[in-house]
PDB file of C-alpha atoms in Angstrom:
ATOM      1  CA  UNK A   1      -4.082  79.678  24.837  1.00 55.00           C
ATOM      2  CA  UNK A   2      -4.319  78.655  21.230  1.00 60.00           C
ATOM      3  CA  UNK A   3      -3.585  74.950  22.151  1.00 64.00           C
ATOM      4  CA  UNK A   4      -5.850  71.896  22.462  1.00 64.00           C
ATOM      5  CA  UNK A   5      -7.309  71.326  25.884  1.00 69.00           C
ATOM      6  CA  UNK A   6      -7.392  67.541  25.546  1.00 77.00           C
ATOM      7  CA  UNK A   7      -5.372  64.643  24.257  1.00 84.00           C
ATOM      8  CA  UNK A   8      -6.477  61.497  22.526  1.00 87.00           C
ATOM      9  CA  UNK A   9      -4.976  58.124  23.574  1.00 90.00           C
ATOM     10  CA  UNK A  10      -5.540  54.871  21.772  1.00 91.00           C
ATOM     11  CA  UNK A  11      -5.081  51.181  22.600  1.00 91.00           C
ATOM     12  CA  UNK A  12      -5.927  47.767  21.056  1.00 90.00           C
ATOM     13  CA  UNK A  13      -7.226  44.820  22.995  1.00 87.00           C
ATOM     14  CA  UNK A  14      -9.832  42.085  23.397  1.00 85.00           C
ATOM     15  CA  UNK A  15     -12.002  43.662  26.077  1.00 87.00           C
ATOM     16  CA  UNK A  16     -13.024  47.096  27.445  1.00 87.00           C
ATOM     17  CA  UNK A  17     -11.264  46.286  30.726  1.00 89.00           C
ATOM     18  CA  UNK A  18      -8.056  45.464  28.988  1.00 92.00           C
ATOM     19  CA  UNK A  19      -8.265  48.642  26.992  1.00 91.00           C
ATOM     20  CA  UNK A  20      -8.954  50.725  30.079  1.00 90.00           C
ATOM     21  CA  UNK A  21      -5.887  49.331  31.853  1.00 92.00           C
ATOM     22  CA  UNK A  22      -3.696  50.055  28.820  1.00 94.00           C
ATOM     23  CA  UNK A  23      -4.923  53.655  28.725  1.00 92.00           C
ATOM     24  CA  UNK A  24      -4.336  53.911  32.524  1.00 93.00           C
ATOM     25  CA  UNK A  25      -0.702  52.921  32.004  1.00 93.00           C
ATOM     26  CA  UNK A  26      -0.297  56.058  29.899  1.00 93.00           C
ATOM     27  CA  UNK A  27      -1.887  58.486  32.303  1.00 90.00           C
ATOM     28  CA  UNK A  28      -0.679  60.087  35.538  1.00 91.00           C
ATOM     29  CA  UNK A  29      -4.267  60.278  36.785  1.00 90.00           C
ATOM     30  CA  UNK A  30      -6.808  57.563  37.560  1.00 91.00           C
ATOM     31  CA  UNK A  31      -9.284  56.730  34.864  1.00 89.00           C
ATOM     32  CA  UNK A  32     -12.714  57.335  36.408  1.00 89.00           C
ATOM     33  CA  UNK A  33     -15.581  56.259  34.097  1.00 85.00           C
ATOM     34  CA  UNK A  34     -18.019  58.208  36.190  1.00 85.00           C
ATOM     35  CA  UNK A  35     -16.664  61.364  34.425  1.00 84.00           C
ATOM     36  CA  UNK A  36     -17.378  59.892  30.934  1.00 84.00           C
ATOM     37  CA  UNK A  37     -19.962  62.047  29.134  1.00 84.00           C
ATOM     38  CA  UNK A  38     -20.244  60.180  25.851  1.00 87.00           C
ATOM     39  CA  UNK A  39     -19.372  56.970  24.023  1.00 90.00           C
ATOM     40  CA  UNK A  40     -18.474  56.973  20.255  1.00 91.00           C
ATOM     41  CA  UNK A  41     -18.625  53.745  18.220  1.00 92.00           C
ATOM     42  CA  UNK A  42     -17.242  53.409  14.702  1.00 93.00           C
ATOM     43  CA  UNK A  43     -19.795  52.308  12.057  1.00 94.00           C
ATOM     44  CA  UNK A  44     -17.759  49.223  11.229  1.00 94.00           C
ATOM     45  CA  UNK A  45     -17.822  48.021  14.791  1.00 93.00           C
ATOM     46  CA  UNK A  46     -21.470  48.812  15.051  1.00 94.00           C
ATOM     47  CA  UNK A  47     -22.288  46.575  12.086  1.00 95.00           C
ATOM     48  CA  UNK A  48     -20.186  43.801  13.601  1.00 94.00           C
ATOM     49  CA  UNK A  49     -22.193  43.931  16.872  1.00 92.00           C
ATOM     50  CA  UNK A  50     -21.991  45.516  20.347  1.00 91.00           C
ATOM     51  CA  UNK A  51     -23.188  42.762  22.684  1.00 87.00           C
ATOM     52  CA  UNK A  52     -19.708  42.172  24.158  1.00 84.00           C
ATOM     53  CA  UNK A  53     -19.132  45.917  24.704  1.00 84.00           C
ATOM     54  CA  UNK A  54     -22.454  46.362  26.441  1.00 85.00           C
ATOM     55  CA  UNK A  55     -21.663  43.662  28.931  1.00 85.00           C
ATOM     56  CA  UNK A  56     -18.914  45.755  30.550  1.00 85.00           C
ATOM     57  CA  UNK A  57     -20.992  48.867  30.519  1.00 84.00           C
ATOM     58  CA  UNK A  58     -23.784  47.180  32.528  1.00 83.00           C
ATOM     59  CA  UNK A  59     -21.426  45.472  35.076  1.00 86.00           C
ATOM     60  CA  UNK A  60     -19.171  48.404  35.906  1.00 85.00           C
ATOM     61  CA  UNK A  61     -20.731  50.352  38.817  1.00 85.00           C
ATOM     62  CA  UNK A  62     -18.863  53.488  37.772  1.00 86.00           C
ATOM     63  CA  UNK A  63     -20.777  53.707  34.528  1.00 86.00           C
ATOM     64  CA  UNK A  64     -23.331  56.522  34.319  1.00 87.00           C
ATOM     65  CA  UNK A  65     -26.564  55.358  32.641  1.00 88.00           C
ATOM     66  CA  UNK A  66     -26.999  58.882  31.408  1.00 86.00           C
ATOM     67  CA  UNK A  67     -23.872  58.674  29.301  1.00 87.00           C
ATOM     68  CA  UNK A  68     -24.728  59.620  25.687  1.00 86.00           C
ATOM     69  CA  UNK A  69     -23.894  57.072  23.071  1.00 89.00           C
ATOM     70  CA  UNK A  70     -23.319  57.618  19.295  1.00 90.00           C
ATOM     71  CA  UNK A  71     -22.334  55.813  16.138  1.00 92.00           C
ATOM     72  CA  UNK A  72     -19.810  57.604  13.953  1.00 91.00           C
ATOM     73  CA  UNK A  73     -21.072  57.665  10.345  1.00 90.00           C
ATOM     74  CA  UNK A  74     -18.398  56.322   7.952  1.00 88.00           C
ATOM     75  CA  UNK A  75     -15.711  56.736  10.643  1.00 88.00           C
ATOM     76  CA  UNK A  76     -14.208  55.622  13.899  1.00 90.00           C
ATOM     77  CA  UNK A  77     -14.830  56.838  17.417  1.00 87.00           C
ATOM     78  CA  UNK A  78     -11.456  58.566  17.714  1.00 87.00           C
ATOM     79  CA  UNK A  79     -12.239  60.687  14.648  1.00 85.00           C
ATOM     80  CA  UNK A  80     -14.799  62.667  16.760  1.00 84.00           C
ATOM     81  CA  UNK A  81     -12.458  62.933  19.752  1.00 83.00           C
ATOM     82  CA  UNK A  82      -9.880  64.682  17.565  1.00 81.00           C
ATOM     83  CA  UNK A  83     -12.286  67.403  16.537  1.00 80.00           C
ATOM     84  CA  UNK A  84     -11.080  70.851  17.670  1.00 77.00           C
ATOM     85  CA  UNK A  85     -14.504  72.502  18.091  1.00 76.00           C
ATOM     86  CA  UNK A  86     -14.817  76.279  18.643  1.00 74.00           C
ATOM     87  CA  UNK A  87     -17.859  75.711  20.858  1.00 77.00           C
ATOM     88  CA  UNK A  88     -16.229  73.719  23.665  1.00 75.00           C
ATOM     89  CA  UNK A  89     -12.774  72.550  24.613  1.00 74.00           C
ATOM     90  CA  UNK A  90     -13.976  68.943  24.580  1.00 77.00           C
ATOM     91  CA  UNK A  91     -15.560  67.485  21.424  1.00 73.00           C
ATOM     92  CA  UNK A  92     -17.318  64.809  23.501  1.00 74.00           C
ATOM     93  CA  UNK A  93     -19.388  67.510  25.211  1.00 78.00           C
ATOM     94  CA  UNK A  94     -20.091  69.283  21.879  1.00 77.00           C
ATOM     95  CA  UNK A  95     -21.633  66.021  20.557  1.00 76.00           C
ATOM     96  CA  UNK A  96     -23.816  65.748  23.658  1.00 73.00           C
ATOM     97  CA  UNK A  97     -25.070  69.320  23.315  1.00 74.00           C
ATOM     98  CA  UNK A  98     -25.528  68.890  19.539  1.00 71.00           C
ATOM     99  CA  UNK A  99     -27.667  65.735  20.092  1.00 67.00           C
ATOM    100  CA  UNK A 100     -29.835  67.633  22.636  1.00 67.00           C
ATOM    101  CA  UNK A 101     -30.661  70.520  20.236  1.00 66.00           C
ATOM    102  CA  UNK A 102     -30.740  68.767  16.857  1.00 65.00           C
ATOM    103  CA  UNK A 103     -34.389  67.548  17.304  1.00 58.00           C
ATOM    104  CA  UNK A 104     -33.392  63.850  17.385  1.00 58.00           C
ATOM    105  CA  UNK A 105     -33.882  63.616  21.119  1.00 57.00           C
ATOM    106  CA  UNK A 106     -31.259  62.918  23.783  1.00 62.00           C
ATOM    107  CA  UNK A 107     -30.246  59.211  23.567  1.00 77.00           C
ATOM    108  CA  UNK A 108     -28.378  57.787  26.554  1.00 84.00           C
ATOM    109  CA  UNK A 109     -26.898  54.379  27.288  1.00 87.00           C
ATOM    110  CA  UNK A 110     -29.911  53.695  29.575  1.00 88.00           C
ATOM    111  CA  UNK A 111     -32.338  54.167  26.650  1.00 87.00           C
ATOM    112  CA  UNK A 112     -30.498  51.661  24.499  1.00 88.00           C
ATOM    113  CA  UNK A 113     -30.393  49.031  27.225  1.00 87.00           C
ATOM    114  CA  UNK A 114     -34.147  49.477  27.928  1.00 87.00           C
ATOM    115  CA  UNK A 115     -34.958  49.114  24.170  1.00 86.00           C
ATOM    116  CA  UNK A 116     -33.042  45.803  24.038  1.00 85.00           C
ATOM    117  CA  UNK A 117     -35.435  44.270  26.541  1.00 81.00           C
ATOM    118  CA  UNK A 118     -38.682  45.701  25.029  1.00 81.00           C
ATOM    119  CA  UNK A 119     -40.828  43.688  22.640  1.00 78.00           C
ATOM    120  CA  UNK A 120     -41.533  45.381  19.314  1.00 75.00           C
ATOM    121  CA  UNK A 121     -38.913  48.027  19.835  1.00 80.00           C
ATOM    122  CA  UNK A 122     -35.474  48.065  18.166  1.00 84.00           C
ATOM    123  CA  UNK A 123     -32.548  49.963  19.746  1.00 88.00           C
ATOM    124  CA  UNK A 124     -31.340  53.046  17.966  1.00 89.00           C
ATOM    125  CA  UNK A 125     -28.489  55.510  18.421  1.00 89.00           C
ATOM    126  CA  UNK A 126     -27.845  58.963  16.866  1.00 87.00           C
ATOM    127  CA  UNK A 127     -25.093  59.108  14.287  1.00 88.00           C
ATOM    128  CA  UNK A 128     -22.364  61.704  14.439  1.00 85.00           C
ATOM    129  CA  UNK A 129     -21.053  62.895  11.042  1.00 84.00           C
ATOM    130  CA  UNK A 130     -17.993  65.012  10.363  1.00 78.00           C
ATOM    131  CA  UNK A 131     -19.112  67.053   7.370  1.00 72.00           C
ATOM    132  CA  UNK A 132     -17.259  70.386   7.063  1.00 67.00           C
ATOM    133  CA  UNK A 133     -18.618  73.050   4.668  1.00 63.00           C
ATOM    134  CA  UNK A 134     -15.161  74.310   3.858  1.00 64.00           C
ATOM    135  CA  UNK A 135     -11.451  73.793   4.648  1.00 67.00           C
ATOM    136  CA  UNK A 136     -11.644  76.164   7.645  1.00 65.00           C
ATOM    137  CA  UNK A 137     -14.172  73.948   9.351  1.00 63.00           C
ATOM    138  CA  UNK A 138     -12.340  70.678   8.470  1.00 62.00           C
ATOM    139  CA  UNK A 139     -11.382  69.893  11.997  1.00 62.00           C
ATOM    140  CA  UNK A 140     -14.134  71.752  13.844  1.00 71.00           C
ATOM    141  CA  UNK A 141     -17.739  70.898  12.844  1.00 74.00           C
ATOM    142  CA  UNK A 142     -19.787  67.792  13.497  1.00 78.00           C
ATOM    143  CA  UNK A 143     -23.448  67.099  12.711  1.00 79.00           C
ATOM    144  CA  UNK A 144     -26.070  64.773  14.228  1.00 81.00           C
ATOM    145  CA  UNK A 145     -28.721  64.175  11.545  1.00 79.00           C
ATOM    146  CA  UNK A 146     -29.003  60.392  11.164  1.00 85.00           C
ATOM    147  CA  UNK A 147     -30.036  57.506  13.349  1.00 89.00           C
ATOM    148  CA  UNK A 148     -28.472  53.995  13.424  1.00 92.00           C
ATOM    149  CA  UNK A 149     -31.027  51.067  13.778  1.00 92.00           C
ATOM    150  CA  UNK A 150     -29.966  47.873  15.557  1.00 94.00           C
ATOM    151  CA  UNK A 151     -31.404  44.394  15.810  1.00 91.00           C
ATOM    152  CA  UNK A 152     -31.895  42.517  19.100  1.00 85.00           C
ATOM    153  CA  UNK A 153     -28.357  41.134  18.830  1.00 87.00           C
ATOM    154  CA  UNK A 154     -27.119  44.783  18.783  1.00 91.00           C
ATOM    155  CA  UNK A 155     -25.895  44.670  15.208  1.00 94.00           C
ATOM    156  CA  UNK A 156     -26.385  47.832  13.165  1.00 95.00           C
ATOM    157  CA  UNK A 157     -28.786  46.868  10.301  1.00 95.00           C
ATOM    158  CA  UNK A 158     -29.512  50.247   8.772  1.00 92.00           C
ATOM    159  CA  UNK A 159     -29.835  54.010   9.189  1.00 91.00           C
ATOM    160  CA  UNK A 160     -32.552  56.605   8.726  1.00 89.00           C
ATOM    161  CA  UNK A 161     -32.017  60.289   8.184  1.00 85.00           C
ATOM    162  CA  UNK A 162     -33.933  63.555   7.801  1.00 77.00           C
ATOM    163  CA  UNK A 163     -37.714  63.479   8.060  1.00 79.00           C
ATOM    164  CA  UNK A 164     -37.767  59.638   8.563  1.00 83.00           C
ATOM    165  CA  UNK A 165     -35.620  59.887  11.675  1.00 81.00           C
ATOM    166  CA  UNK A 166     -37.877  62.544  13.222  1.00 81.00           C
ATOM    167  CA  UNK A 167     -40.998  60.500  12.610  1.00 83.00           C
ATOM    168  CA  UNK A 168     -39.332  57.426  14.082  1.00 83.00           C
ATOM    169  CA  UNK A 169     -38.728  59.270  17.344  1.00 81.00           C
ATOM    170  CA  UNK A 170     -42.268  60.678  17.174  1.00 85.00           C
ATOM    171  CA  UNK A 171     -43.661  57.070  17.022  1.00 85.00           C
ATOM    172  CA  UNK A 172     -41.387  56.022  19.868  1.00 81.00           C
ATOM    173  CA  UNK A 173     -42.688  58.967  21.973  1.00 80.00           C
ATOM    174  CA  UNK A 174     -39.343  60.692  22.242  1.00 78.00           C
ATOM    175  CA  UNK A 175     -39.857  63.659  19.960  1.00 82.00           C
ATOM    176  CA  UNK A 176     -41.555  66.569  21.798  1.00 82.00           C
ATOM    177  CA  UNK A 177     -41.504  69.294  19.182  1.00 85.00           C
ATOM    178  CA  UNK A 178     -40.227  69.967  15.663  1.00 85.00           C
ATOM    179  CA  UNK A 179     -40.065  72.555  12.849  1.00 86.00           C
ATOM    180  CA  UNK A 180     -41.408  71.474   9.471  1.00 85.00           C
ATOM    181  CA  UNK A 181     -41.623  73.152   6.078  1.00 87.00           C
ATOM    182  CA  UNK A 182     -44.068  71.845   3.472  1.00 85.00           C
ATOM    183  CA  UNK A 183     -44.779  72.603  -0.133  1.00 85.00           C
ATOM    184  CA  UNK A 184     -48.516  73.003  -0.603  1.00 79.00           C
ATOM    185  CA  UNK A 185     -48.664  73.539  -4.388  1.00 77.00           C
ATOM    186  CA  UNK A 186     -49.193  77.230  -3.849  1.00 79.00           C
ATOM    187  CA  UNK A 187     -45.838  77.805  -2.082  1.00 87.00           C
ATOM    188  CA  UNK A 188     -44.274  76.755   1.173  1.00 89.00           C
ATOM    189  CA  UNK A 189     -45.536  77.031   4.720  1.00 89.00           C
ATOM    190  CA  UNK A 190     -43.447  76.491   7.929  1.00 91.00           C
ATOM    191  CA  UNK A 191     -44.845  75.215  11.176  1.00 90.00           C
ATOM    192  CA  UNK A 192     -43.685  74.756  14.753  1.00 90.00           C
ATOM    193  CA  UNK A 193     -45.222  71.590  16.062  1.00 90.00           C
ATOM    194  CA  UNK A 194     -45.561  70.933  19.753  1.00 90.00           C
ATOM    195  CA  UNK A 195     -47.464  68.656  22.157  1.00 91.00           C
ATOM    196  CA  UNK A 196     -46.627  65.735  19.910  1.00 90.00           C
ATOM    197  CA  UNK A 197     -48.478  62.565  20.819  1.00 91.00           C
ATOM    198  CA  UNK A 198     -48.884  59.100  19.353  1.00 90.00           C
ATOM    199  CA  UNK A 199     -51.221  56.173  19.726  1.00 92.00           C
ATOM    200  CA  UNK A 200     -50.662  52.657  18.335  1.00 90.00           C
ATOM    201  CA  UNK A 201     -53.316  50.039  17.646  1.00 91.00           C
ATOM    202  CA  UNK A 202     -52.570  46.523  16.288  1.00 89.00           C
ATOM    203  CA  UNK A 203     -54.586  43.925  14.542  1.00 92.00           C
ATOM    204  CA  UNK A 204     -53.797  40.261  13.753  1.00 91.00           C
ATOM    205  CA  UNK A 205     -54.728  38.965  10.296  1.00 89.00           C
ATOM    206  CA  UNK A 206     -53.782  35.351   9.825  1.00 89.00           C
ATOM    207  CA  UNK A 207     -50.060  35.152  10.608  1.00 90.00           C
ATOM    208  CA  UNK A 208     -49.450  38.908  10.115  1.00 90.00           C
ATOM    209  CA  UNK A 209     -49.690  41.874  12.479  1.00 88.00           C
ATOM    210  CA  UNK A 210     -50.956  45.211  11.276  1.00 90.00           C
ATOM    211  CA  UNK A 211     -50.044  48.387  13.185  1.00 88.00           C
ATOM    212  CA  UNK A 212     -52.127  51.581  12.933  1.00 91.00           C
ATOM    213  CA  UNK A 213     -50.248  54.595  14.131  1.00 89.00           C
ATOM    214  CA  UNK A 214     -51.889  57.927  14.879  1.00 89.00           C
ATOM    215  CA  UNK A 215     -49.662  60.988  15.269  1.00 89.00           C
ATOM    216  CA  UNK A 216     -51.037  64.178  16.778  1.00 89.00           C
ATOM    217  CA  UNK A 217     -49.721  67.567  17.595  1.00 90.00           C
ATOM    218  CA  UNK A 218     -50.423  71.344  17.644  1.00 90.00           C
ATOM    219  CA  UNK A 219     -49.003  73.407  14.773  1.00 88.00           C
ATOM    220  CA  UNK A 220     -48.225  77.131  14.845  1.00 90.00           C
ATOM    221  CA  UNK A 221     -47.521  78.871  11.579  1.00 91.00           C
ATOM    222  CA  UNK A 222     -44.127  80.580  11.637  1.00 92.00           C
ATOM    223  CA  UNK A 223     -43.756  81.478   7.916  1.00 93.00           C
ATOM    224  CA  UNK A 224     -46.266  81.586   5.132  1.00 92.00           C
ATOM    225  CA  UNK A 225     -44.963  81.945   1.562  1.00 92.00           C
ATOM    226  CA  UNK A 226     -48.409  81.284  -0.041  1.00 88.00           C
ATOM    227  CA  UNK A 227     -51.385  83.389  -0.887  1.00 88.00           C
ATOM    228  CA  UNK A 228     -53.487  81.596   1.741  1.00 87.00           C
ATOM    229  CA  UNK A 229     -54.864  83.717   4.551  1.00 89.00           C
ATOM    230  CA  UNK A 230     -54.786  81.412   7.539  1.00 87.00           C
ATOM    231  CA  UNK A 231     -57.059  83.784   9.536  1.00 88.00           C
ATOM    232  CA  UNK A 232     -59.932  82.957   7.120  1.00 90.00           C
ATOM    233  CA  UNK A 233     -61.518  79.625   7.921  1.00 88.00           C
ATOM    234  CA  UNK A 234     -62.524  78.910   4.328  1.00 90.00           C
ATOM    235  CA  UNK A 235     -58.865  79.069   3.315  1.00 86.00           C
ATOM    236  CA  UNK A 236     -57.288  77.641   6.446  1.00 86.00           C
ATOM    237  CA  UNK A 237     -59.373  74.440   6.650  1.00 88.00           C
ATOM    238  CA  UNK A 238     -58.342  73.091   3.183  1.00 86.00           C
ATOM    239  CA  UNK A 239     -54.657  73.802   4.146  1.00 84.00           C
ATOM    240  CA  UNK A 240     -55.107  71.873   7.408  1.00 85.00           C
ATOM    241  CA  UNK A 241     -56.502  68.872   5.413  1.00 85.00           C
ATOM    242  CA  UNK A 242     -53.420  69.005   3.131  1.00 81.00           C
ATOM    243  CA  UNK A 243     -51.012  69.033   6.063  1.00 80.00           C
ATOM    244  CA  UNK A 244     -52.891  66.189   7.807  1.00 81.00           C
ATOM    245  CA  UNK A 245     -52.616  64.099   4.635  1.00 77.00           C
ATOM    246  CA  UNK A 246     -48.806  64.543   4.646  1.00 69.00           C
ATOM    247  CA  UNK A 247     -48.711  62.794   8.079  1.00 55.00           C
TER     248      UNK A 247
END
């Protein structure tokens, strides 16, 4: 009671197998990777490249393909493991749950490996950020609000956040629903969007490829801070046109 329920061990080496053995030497229990719930990668390592790391993940039969994988924004993997969250004894599980409910989808190791082999798709991973609002939350709160973008060599080449990250997952077909708030010029209106769908059409012009993306969904008004009466067709239809133009 009142004490941490986990410990954080570190090691340095040239391979994942070497690191695992070094950690095993410090533990009185066998390291079983089938129990691993999440993988955290520091941003510096992500920019250098993850091809060598992924090799071990794909060869080890104990690896769960549903293991969640994250990049730590402006930090290292161990920074997240040291978080003493009030929501769960293990910060690794907190990150998994946070990813599931933060609207950015649930990205697993399997999804990244599949994206590597797909044409026209670049792998992406959610980014964990330690951003406390005050000193009391300094070692407790993490956020998942950005997405790291990788090239085919699994080097991190950029990041997207906020609305852009949601729309990226919408285009990929991962996003199922979302809440949005828009300024209409007469105030703000908030919607819950569900049944999100996408269709992609491409054209070739000379040596360039053009992509036309159509995003569709059903919106339900949750909050209306305008003078528009959405029950009146004459007022609702112009509002629908404005919202469609935003997409």
